[in-house]
Coordinates of C-alpha atoms in Angstrom, one line a residue:
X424 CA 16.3 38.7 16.1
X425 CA 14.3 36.1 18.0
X426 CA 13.5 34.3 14.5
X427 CA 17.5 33.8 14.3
X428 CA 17.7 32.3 17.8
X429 CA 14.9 29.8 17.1
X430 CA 16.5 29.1 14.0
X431 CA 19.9 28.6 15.2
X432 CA 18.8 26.1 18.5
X433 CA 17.2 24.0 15.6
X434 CA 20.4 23.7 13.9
X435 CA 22.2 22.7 16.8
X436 CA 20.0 20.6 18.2
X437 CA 20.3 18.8 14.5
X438 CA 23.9 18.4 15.1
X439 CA 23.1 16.9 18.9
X440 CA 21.3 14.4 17.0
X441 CA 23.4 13.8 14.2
X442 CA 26.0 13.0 16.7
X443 CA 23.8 10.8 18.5
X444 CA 22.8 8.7 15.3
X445 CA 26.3 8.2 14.9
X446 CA 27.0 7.5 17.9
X447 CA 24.4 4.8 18.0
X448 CA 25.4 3.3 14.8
X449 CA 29.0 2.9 16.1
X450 CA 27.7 1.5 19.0
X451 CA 25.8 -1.1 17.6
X452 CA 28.8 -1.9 14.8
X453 CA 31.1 -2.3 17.9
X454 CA 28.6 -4.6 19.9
X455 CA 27.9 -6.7 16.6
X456 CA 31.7 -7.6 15.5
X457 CA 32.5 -7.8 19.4
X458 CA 29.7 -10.4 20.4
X459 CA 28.3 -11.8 17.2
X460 CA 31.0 -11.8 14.5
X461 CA 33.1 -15.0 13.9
X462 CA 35.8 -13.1 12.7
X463 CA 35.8 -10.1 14.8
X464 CA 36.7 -7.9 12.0
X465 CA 35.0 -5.0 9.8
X466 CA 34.9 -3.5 6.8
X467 CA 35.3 0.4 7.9
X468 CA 34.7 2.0 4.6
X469 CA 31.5 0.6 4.2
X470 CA 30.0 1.1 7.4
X471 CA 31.4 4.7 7.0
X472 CA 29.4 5.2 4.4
X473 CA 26.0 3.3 6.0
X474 CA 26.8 6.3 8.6
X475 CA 27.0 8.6 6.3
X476 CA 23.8 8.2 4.8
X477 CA 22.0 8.0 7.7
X478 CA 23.5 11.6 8.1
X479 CA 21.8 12.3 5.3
X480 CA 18.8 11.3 5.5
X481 CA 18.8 13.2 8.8
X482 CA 19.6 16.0 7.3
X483 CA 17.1 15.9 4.5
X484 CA 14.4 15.6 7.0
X485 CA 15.2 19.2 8.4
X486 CA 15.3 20.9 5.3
X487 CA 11.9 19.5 4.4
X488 CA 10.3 20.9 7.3
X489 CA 8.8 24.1 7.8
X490 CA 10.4 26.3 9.7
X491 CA 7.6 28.9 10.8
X492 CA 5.6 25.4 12.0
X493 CA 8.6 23.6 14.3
X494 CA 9.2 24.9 17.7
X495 CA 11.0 22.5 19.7
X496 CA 10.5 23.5 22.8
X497 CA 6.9 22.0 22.5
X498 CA 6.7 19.3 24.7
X499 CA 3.8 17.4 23.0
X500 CA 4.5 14.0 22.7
X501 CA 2.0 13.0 20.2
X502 CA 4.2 16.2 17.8
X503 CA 7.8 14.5 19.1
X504 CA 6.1 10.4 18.1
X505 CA 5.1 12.3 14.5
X506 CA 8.5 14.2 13.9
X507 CA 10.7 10.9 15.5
X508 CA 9.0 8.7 12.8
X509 CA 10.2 10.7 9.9
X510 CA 13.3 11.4 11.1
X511 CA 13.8 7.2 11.2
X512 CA 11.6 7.2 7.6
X513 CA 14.0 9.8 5.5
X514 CA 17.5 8.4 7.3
X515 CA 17.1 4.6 7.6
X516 CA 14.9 5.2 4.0
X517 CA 18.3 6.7 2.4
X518 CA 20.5 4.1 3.3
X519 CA 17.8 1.8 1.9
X520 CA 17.6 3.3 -1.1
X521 CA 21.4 3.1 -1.5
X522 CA 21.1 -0.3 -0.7
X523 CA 18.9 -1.4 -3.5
X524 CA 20.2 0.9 -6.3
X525 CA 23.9 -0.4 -5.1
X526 CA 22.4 -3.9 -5.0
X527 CA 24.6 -4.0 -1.5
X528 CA 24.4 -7.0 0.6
X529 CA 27.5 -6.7 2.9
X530 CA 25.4 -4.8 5.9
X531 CA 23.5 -7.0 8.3
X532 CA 20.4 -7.3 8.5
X533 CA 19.9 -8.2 12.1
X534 CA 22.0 -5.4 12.7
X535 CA 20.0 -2.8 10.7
X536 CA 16.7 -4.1 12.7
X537 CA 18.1 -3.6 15.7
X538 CA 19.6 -0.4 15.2
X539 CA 16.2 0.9 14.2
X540 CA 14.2 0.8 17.2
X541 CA 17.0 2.0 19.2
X542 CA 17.7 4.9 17.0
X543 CA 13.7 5.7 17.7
X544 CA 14.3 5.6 21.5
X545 CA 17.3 7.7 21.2
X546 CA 15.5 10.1 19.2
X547 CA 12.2 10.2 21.2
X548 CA 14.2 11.3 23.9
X549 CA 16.4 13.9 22.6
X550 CA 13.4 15.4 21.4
X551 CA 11.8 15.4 25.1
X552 CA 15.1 16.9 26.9
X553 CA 17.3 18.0 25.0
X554 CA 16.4 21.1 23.8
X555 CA 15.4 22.9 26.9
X556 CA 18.3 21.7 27.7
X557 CA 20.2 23.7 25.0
X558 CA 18.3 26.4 25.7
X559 CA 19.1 27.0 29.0
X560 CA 22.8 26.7 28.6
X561 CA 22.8 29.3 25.4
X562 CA 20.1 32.1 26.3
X563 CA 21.3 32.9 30.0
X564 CA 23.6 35.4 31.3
X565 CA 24.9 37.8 28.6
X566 CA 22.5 36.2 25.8
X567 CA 19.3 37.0 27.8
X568 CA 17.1 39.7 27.0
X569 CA 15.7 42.3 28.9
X570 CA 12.5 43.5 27.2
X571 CA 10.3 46.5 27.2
X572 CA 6.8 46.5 25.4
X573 CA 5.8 50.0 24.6
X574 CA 1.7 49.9 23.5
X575 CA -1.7 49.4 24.3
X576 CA -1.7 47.3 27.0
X577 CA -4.9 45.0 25.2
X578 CA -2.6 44.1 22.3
X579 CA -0.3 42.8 25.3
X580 CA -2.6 40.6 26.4
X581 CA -2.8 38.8 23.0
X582 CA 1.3 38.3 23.9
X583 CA 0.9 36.7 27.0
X584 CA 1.1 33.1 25.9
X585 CA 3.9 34.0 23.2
X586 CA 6.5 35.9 25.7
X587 CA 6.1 32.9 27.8
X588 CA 7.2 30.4 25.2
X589 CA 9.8 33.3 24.4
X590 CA 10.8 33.2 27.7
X591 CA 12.8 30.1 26.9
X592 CA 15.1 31.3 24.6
X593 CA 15.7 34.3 26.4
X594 CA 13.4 37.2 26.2
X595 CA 12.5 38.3 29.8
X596 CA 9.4 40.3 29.8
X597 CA 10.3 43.5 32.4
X598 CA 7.5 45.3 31.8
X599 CA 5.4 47.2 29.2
X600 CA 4.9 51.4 29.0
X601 CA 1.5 52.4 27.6
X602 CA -0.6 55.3 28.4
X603 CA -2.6 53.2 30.6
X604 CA -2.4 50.1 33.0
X605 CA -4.4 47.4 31.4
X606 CA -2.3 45.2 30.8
X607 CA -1.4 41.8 32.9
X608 CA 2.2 42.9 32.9
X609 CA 4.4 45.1 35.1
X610 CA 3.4 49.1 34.1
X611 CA 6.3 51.3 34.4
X612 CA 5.0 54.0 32.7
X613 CA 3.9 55.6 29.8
X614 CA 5.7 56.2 26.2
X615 CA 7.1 59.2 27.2
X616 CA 9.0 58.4 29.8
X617 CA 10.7 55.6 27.4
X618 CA 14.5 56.8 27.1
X619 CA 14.6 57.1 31.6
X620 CA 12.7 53.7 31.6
X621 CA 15.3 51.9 29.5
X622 CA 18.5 53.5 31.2
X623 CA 17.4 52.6 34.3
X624 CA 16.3 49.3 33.8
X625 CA 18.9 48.0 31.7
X626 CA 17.0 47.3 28.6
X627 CA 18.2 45.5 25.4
X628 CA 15.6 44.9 23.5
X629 CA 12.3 46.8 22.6
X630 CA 8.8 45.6 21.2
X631 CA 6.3 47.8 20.0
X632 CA 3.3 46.8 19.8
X633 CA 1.8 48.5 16.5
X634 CA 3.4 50.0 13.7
X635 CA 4.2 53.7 14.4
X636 CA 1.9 56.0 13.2
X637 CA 3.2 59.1 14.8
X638 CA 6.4 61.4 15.4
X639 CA 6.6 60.1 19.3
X640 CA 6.4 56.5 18.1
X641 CA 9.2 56.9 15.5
X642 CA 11.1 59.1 18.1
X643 CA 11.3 55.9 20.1
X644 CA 12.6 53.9 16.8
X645 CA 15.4 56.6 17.2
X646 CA 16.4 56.3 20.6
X647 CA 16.6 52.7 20.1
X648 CA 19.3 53.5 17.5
X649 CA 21.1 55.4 19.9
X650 CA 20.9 53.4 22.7
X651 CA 21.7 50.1 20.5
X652 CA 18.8 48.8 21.4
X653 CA 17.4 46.0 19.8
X654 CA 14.0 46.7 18.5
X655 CA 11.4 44.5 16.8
X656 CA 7.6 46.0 15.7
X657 CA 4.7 44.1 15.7
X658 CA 2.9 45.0 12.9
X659 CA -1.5 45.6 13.1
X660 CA -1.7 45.6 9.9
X661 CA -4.3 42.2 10.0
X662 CA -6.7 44.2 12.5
X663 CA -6.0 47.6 10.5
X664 CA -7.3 45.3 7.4
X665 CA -9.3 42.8 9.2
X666 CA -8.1 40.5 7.7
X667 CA -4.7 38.0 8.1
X668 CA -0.8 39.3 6.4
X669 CA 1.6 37.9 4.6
X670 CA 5.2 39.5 4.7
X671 CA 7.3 38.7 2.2
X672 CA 10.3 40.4 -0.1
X673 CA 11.0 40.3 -3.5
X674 CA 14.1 41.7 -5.4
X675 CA 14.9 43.4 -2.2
X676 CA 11.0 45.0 -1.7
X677 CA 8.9 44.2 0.6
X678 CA 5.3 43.6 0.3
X679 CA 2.3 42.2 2.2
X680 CA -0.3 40.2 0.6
X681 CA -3.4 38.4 2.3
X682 CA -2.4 34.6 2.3
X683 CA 0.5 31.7 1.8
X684 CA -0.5 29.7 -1.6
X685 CA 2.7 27.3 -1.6
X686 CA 1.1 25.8 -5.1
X687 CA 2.3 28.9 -7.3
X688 CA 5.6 27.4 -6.6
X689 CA 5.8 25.7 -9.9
X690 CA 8.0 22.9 -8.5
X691 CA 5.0 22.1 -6.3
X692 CA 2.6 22.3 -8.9
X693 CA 4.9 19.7 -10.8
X694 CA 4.8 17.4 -8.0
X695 CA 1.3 18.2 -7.3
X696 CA 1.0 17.3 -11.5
X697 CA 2.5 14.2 -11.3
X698 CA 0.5 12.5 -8.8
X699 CA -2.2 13.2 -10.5
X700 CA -1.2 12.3 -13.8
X701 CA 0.0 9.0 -12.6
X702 CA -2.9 8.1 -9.8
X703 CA -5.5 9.3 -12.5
X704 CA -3.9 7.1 -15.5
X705 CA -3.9 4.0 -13.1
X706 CA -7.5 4.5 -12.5
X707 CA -8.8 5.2 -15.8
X708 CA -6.8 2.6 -17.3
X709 CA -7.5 -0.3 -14.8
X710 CA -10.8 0.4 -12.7
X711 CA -12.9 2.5 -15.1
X712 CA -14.1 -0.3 -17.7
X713 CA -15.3 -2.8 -15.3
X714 CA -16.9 -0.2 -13.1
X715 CA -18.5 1.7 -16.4
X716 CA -20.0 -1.9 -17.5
X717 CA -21.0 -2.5 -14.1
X718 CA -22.9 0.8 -14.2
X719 CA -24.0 0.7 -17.2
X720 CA -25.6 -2.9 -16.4
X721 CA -27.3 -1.6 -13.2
X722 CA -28.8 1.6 -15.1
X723 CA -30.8 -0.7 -18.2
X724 CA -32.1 -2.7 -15.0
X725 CA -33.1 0.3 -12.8
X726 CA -32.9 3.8 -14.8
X727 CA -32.2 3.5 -18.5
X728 CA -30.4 6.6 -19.8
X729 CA -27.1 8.0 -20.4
X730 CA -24.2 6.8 -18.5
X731 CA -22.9 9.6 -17.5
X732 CA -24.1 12.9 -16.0
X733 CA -22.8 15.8 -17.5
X734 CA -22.8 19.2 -16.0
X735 CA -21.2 22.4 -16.2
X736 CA -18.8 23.6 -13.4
X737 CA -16.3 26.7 -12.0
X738 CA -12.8 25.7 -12.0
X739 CA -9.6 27.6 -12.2
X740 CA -10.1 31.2 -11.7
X741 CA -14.3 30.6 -11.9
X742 CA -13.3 29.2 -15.9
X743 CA -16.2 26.8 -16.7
X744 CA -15.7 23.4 -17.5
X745 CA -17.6 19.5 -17.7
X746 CA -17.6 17.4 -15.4
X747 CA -18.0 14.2 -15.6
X748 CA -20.1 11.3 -13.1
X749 CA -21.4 8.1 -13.4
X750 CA -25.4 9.2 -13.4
X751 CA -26.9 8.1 -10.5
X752 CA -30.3 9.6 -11.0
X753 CA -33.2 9.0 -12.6
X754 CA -33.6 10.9 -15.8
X755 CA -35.7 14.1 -15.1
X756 CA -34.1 18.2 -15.2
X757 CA -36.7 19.6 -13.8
X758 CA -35.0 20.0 -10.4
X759 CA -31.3 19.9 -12.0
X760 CA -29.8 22.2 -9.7
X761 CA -31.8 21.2 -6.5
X762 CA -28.8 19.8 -4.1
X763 CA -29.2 16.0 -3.8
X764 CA -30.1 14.7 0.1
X765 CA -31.0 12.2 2.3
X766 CA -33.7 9.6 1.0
X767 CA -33.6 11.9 -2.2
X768 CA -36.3 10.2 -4.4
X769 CA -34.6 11.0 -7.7
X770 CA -31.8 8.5 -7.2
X771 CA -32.1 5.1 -8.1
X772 CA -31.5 2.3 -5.7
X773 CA -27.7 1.5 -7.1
X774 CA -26.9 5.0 -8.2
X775 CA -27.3 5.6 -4.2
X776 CA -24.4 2.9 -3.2
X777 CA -22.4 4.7 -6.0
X778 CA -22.8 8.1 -4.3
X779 CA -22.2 5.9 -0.3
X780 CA -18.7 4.8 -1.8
X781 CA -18.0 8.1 -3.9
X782 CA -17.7 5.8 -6.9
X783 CA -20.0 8.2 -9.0
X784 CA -17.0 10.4 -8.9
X785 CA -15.0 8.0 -11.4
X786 CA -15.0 9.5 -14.4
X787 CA -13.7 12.6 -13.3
X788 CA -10.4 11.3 -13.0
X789 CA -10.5 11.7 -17.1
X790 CA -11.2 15.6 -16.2
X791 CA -7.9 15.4 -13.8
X792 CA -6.0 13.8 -17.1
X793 CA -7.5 16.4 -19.0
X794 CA -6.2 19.8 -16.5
X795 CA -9.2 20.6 -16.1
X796 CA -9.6 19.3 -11.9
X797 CA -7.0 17.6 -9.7
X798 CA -7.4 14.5 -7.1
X799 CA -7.5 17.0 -4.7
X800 CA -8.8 20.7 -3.9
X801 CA -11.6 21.7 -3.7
X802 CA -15.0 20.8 -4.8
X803 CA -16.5 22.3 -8.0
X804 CA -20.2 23.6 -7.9
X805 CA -22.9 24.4 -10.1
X806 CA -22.8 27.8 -11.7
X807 CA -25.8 28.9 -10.1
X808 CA -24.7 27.2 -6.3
X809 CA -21.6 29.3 -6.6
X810 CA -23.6 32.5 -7.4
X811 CA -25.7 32.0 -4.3
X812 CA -22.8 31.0 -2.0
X813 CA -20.5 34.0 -2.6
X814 CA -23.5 36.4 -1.6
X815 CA -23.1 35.8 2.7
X816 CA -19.3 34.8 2.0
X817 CA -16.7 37.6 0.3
X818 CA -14.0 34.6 0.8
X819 CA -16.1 32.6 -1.1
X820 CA -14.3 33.1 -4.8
X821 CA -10.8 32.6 -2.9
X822 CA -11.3 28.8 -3.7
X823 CA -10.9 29.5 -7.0
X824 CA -6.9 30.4 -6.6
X825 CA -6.4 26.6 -7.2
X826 CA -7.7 24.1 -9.2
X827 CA -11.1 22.1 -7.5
X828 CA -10.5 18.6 -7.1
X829 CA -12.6 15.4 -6.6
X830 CA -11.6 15.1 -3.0
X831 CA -10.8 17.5 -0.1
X832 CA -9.9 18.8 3.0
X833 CA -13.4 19.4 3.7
X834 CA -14.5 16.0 2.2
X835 CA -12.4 14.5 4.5
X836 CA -13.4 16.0 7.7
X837 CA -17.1 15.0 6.7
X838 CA -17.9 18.5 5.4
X839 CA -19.6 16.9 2.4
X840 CA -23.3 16.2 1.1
X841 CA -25.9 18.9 1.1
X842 CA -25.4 22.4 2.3
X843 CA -28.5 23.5 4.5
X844 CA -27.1 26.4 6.1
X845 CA -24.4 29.3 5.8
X846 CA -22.1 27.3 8.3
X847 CA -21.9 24.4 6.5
X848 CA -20.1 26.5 3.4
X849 CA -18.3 28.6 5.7
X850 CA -16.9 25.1 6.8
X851 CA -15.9 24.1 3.5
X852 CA -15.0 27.4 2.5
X853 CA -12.8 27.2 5.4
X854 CA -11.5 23.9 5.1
X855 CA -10.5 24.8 1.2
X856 CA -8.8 28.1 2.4
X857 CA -6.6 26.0 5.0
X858 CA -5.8 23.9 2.2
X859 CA -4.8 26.5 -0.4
X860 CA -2.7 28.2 1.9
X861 CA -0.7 25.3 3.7
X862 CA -0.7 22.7 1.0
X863 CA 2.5 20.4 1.3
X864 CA 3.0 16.8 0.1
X865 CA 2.2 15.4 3.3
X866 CA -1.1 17.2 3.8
X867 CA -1.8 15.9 -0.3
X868 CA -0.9 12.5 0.5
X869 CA -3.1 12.4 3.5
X870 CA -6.0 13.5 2.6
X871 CA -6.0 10.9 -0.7
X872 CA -5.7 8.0 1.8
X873 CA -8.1 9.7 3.9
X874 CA -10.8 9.7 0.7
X875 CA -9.8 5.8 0.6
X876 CA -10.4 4.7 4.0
X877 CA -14.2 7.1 3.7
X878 CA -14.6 4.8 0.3
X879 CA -14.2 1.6 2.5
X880 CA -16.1 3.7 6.1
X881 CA -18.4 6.3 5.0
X882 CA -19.2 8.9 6.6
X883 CA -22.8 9.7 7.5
X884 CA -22.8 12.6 4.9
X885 CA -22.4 10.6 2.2
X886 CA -25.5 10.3 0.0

């Protein structure tokens, strides 16, 4: 299947540069005891296992990646920079941490600076050439495949761009049978004439392109049996529902659902725990008393009230909850669930640096301590703003999968401050639906140091 041919040029193209990390490192131990050591001589067993972990770290790097995501015959040099870094981060950050927890001293460190940026080049390279390179020696000749698409010719169309990138690995497109020509590739005929069409052109493999749906269509599955023809179905099951799939198999049943959500992995959710747990102690333990005095100070001298601003949100699964803000308006509920904007009039002069720098959002790091939010997800509303949103938006509720959090992917794409139209929440709603169903580490860790850098440069929806 064309998923195990991607899947198996990643693997050896690891190997290719595994061997090429090693082969560096070796390189660079030779060049160091022959030029720069006194003694000329080296202690093998430890620089064997330097190698090693490099190794390692190499390979830890691949199995952290997703695999549906990393095609490496994309020659985009800003994705190869991105994907060279962290190969250098987890392999030359393994041996590190060896190095520390061993309290080892014996490698040099001139050595280990040098090899690093010469591991990067390496790398960087490898990445450019060397898997078209692969490719073309392993998909030719026997390995290539000759294949027929048997279909509408429109759904060809949306192929085009994907049976050229296919192309590479060694699926050659020979033409497509449907009951008419309207496709951009060769027509040989129509479904009927299928078993004469793939005798005579020497066909191996067969795509159709919908599920089939009638007995001519499964006829076809037959002859493909019969033939040993190689057959794979695209399935239109996201236009039948109008809405995006999700394969998936469970205790050896399959099943489709509408959407990814990594974070009912518990083990994510764990991790996702922890740095909230530990980034929202920090904060409530070391910045929140000065900030709160300094508050406090600034609402006797320009708004006296309460110091907080208490309101009553949808989390979890639409559960309510308080949330809790510095106040930074002045005190008045006639207009409590009127969205705040530019040059509103209700907030007071300091309450509106608060809201610039997204410090009135301090105190909710005790609702993160407290389960009832996380750092990030995305943003709760008002009972009655939720009610109003989900009206034009059926995906509106989806949010609600995870838990909301004080900053998010829409926050930090400047999708933030008051909503005046439906495209503004469909670009929230949006933006929290791309989280929820491709949430990694990476994209977690990001968008917190994102919501740092818009504390320091806000945007110009903040207010």
């Amino acid at each position: 299947m064309l998923t195990q041919r991607s899947e198996g040029l990643r693997r050896l193209f690891l190997l290719c540069q595994i061997a090429i990390v090693a082969a560096f490192f070796w390189l660079g131990v030779w060049v160091m005891i022959t030029f720069y050591s006194e003694r000329g001589d080296l202690t093998w067993p430890r620089y064997t296992i330097y190698c090693v972990l490099l190794v390692l770290g190499m390979t830890f790097e691949f199995l952290g990646r997703d695999n549906s995501r990393d095609y490496i015959l994309q020659h985009e040099l800003l994705r190869q920079h991105r994907l060279t870094l962290r190969q250098i981060i987890f392999s030359v950050g393994t041996l590190v941490l060896y190095l520390i927890a061993t309290k080892d001293g014996f490698i040099s460190r001139v050595f280990l600076f040098n090899l690093i940026p010469w591991l990067y080049v390496a790398l960087l390279f490898s990445h450019h050439y060397l898997p078209p390179f692969l490719s073309r020696r392993i998909f030719t000749g026997i390995r290539e495949e000759k294949t027929l698409l048997v279909g509408p010719g429109i759904r060809a169309r949306k192929l085009k761009a994907w049976l050229d990138e296919k192309a590479r690995i060694g699926l050659r497109t020979v033409g497509i049978l449907s009951e008419t020509d309207e496709s951009d590739l060769p027509w040989l005929g129509t479904p009927r004439e299928f078993a004469q069409i793939v005798r005579e052109r020497g066909i191996t493999q067969v795509i159709l392109l919908e599920v089939p749906r009638d007995d001519s269509a499964r006829a076809i599955v037959s002859i493909c049996d019969q033939l040993a023809l190689r057959l794979v179905i695209l399935s239109d099951l996201a236009e039948t529902l109008r809405h995006p799939v999700v394969h998936f198999e469970d205790d050896g049943l399959g099943f489709i659902g509408l959407r990814q959500e990594p974070l009912e992995n518990p083990f994510n959710r764990f991790m996702k725990r922890a740095i909230d747990f530990i980034l929202a102690t920090l904060i409530i333990v070391l910045f929140f008393p000065p900030l709160a005095l300094i508050v406090w100070i600034a609402q006797l001298l320009q708004s006296r009230g309460p110091l907080f601003h208490c309101q009553v949100r949808a989390g979890l699964q639409n559960r309510q909850f308080t949330i809790y803000k510095f106040r930074t308006m002045r005190v008045d509920q006639s207009a409590i669930t009127q969205q705040a904007h530019a040059e509103d009039r209700r907030v007071f002069p300091f309450g509106r640096l608060l809201r610039k720098l997204s410090l009135d959002e301090v105190p909710q790091f005790w609702n993160v301590l407290r389960g009832d939010m996380s750092i990030v997800g995305p943003r709760p509303h008002l009972l009655e703003h939720n009610a109003a949103f989900a009206k034009f938006l059926d995906t509106y509720h989806v949010r609600t999968f995870v838990k909301p959090g004080i900053t998010g992917l829409a926050q930090v794409r400047g999708f933030r401050g008051e909503a005046r139209d439906h495209s503004d929440i469909e670009n929230r709603v949006a933006c929290d639906l791309e989280y929820l169903e491709n949430w990694n580490l990476s994209l977690e860790i990001g968008i917190i140091m994102r919501t740092i850098a818009q504390m320091f440069l806000p945007p110009a929806t903040a207010y």
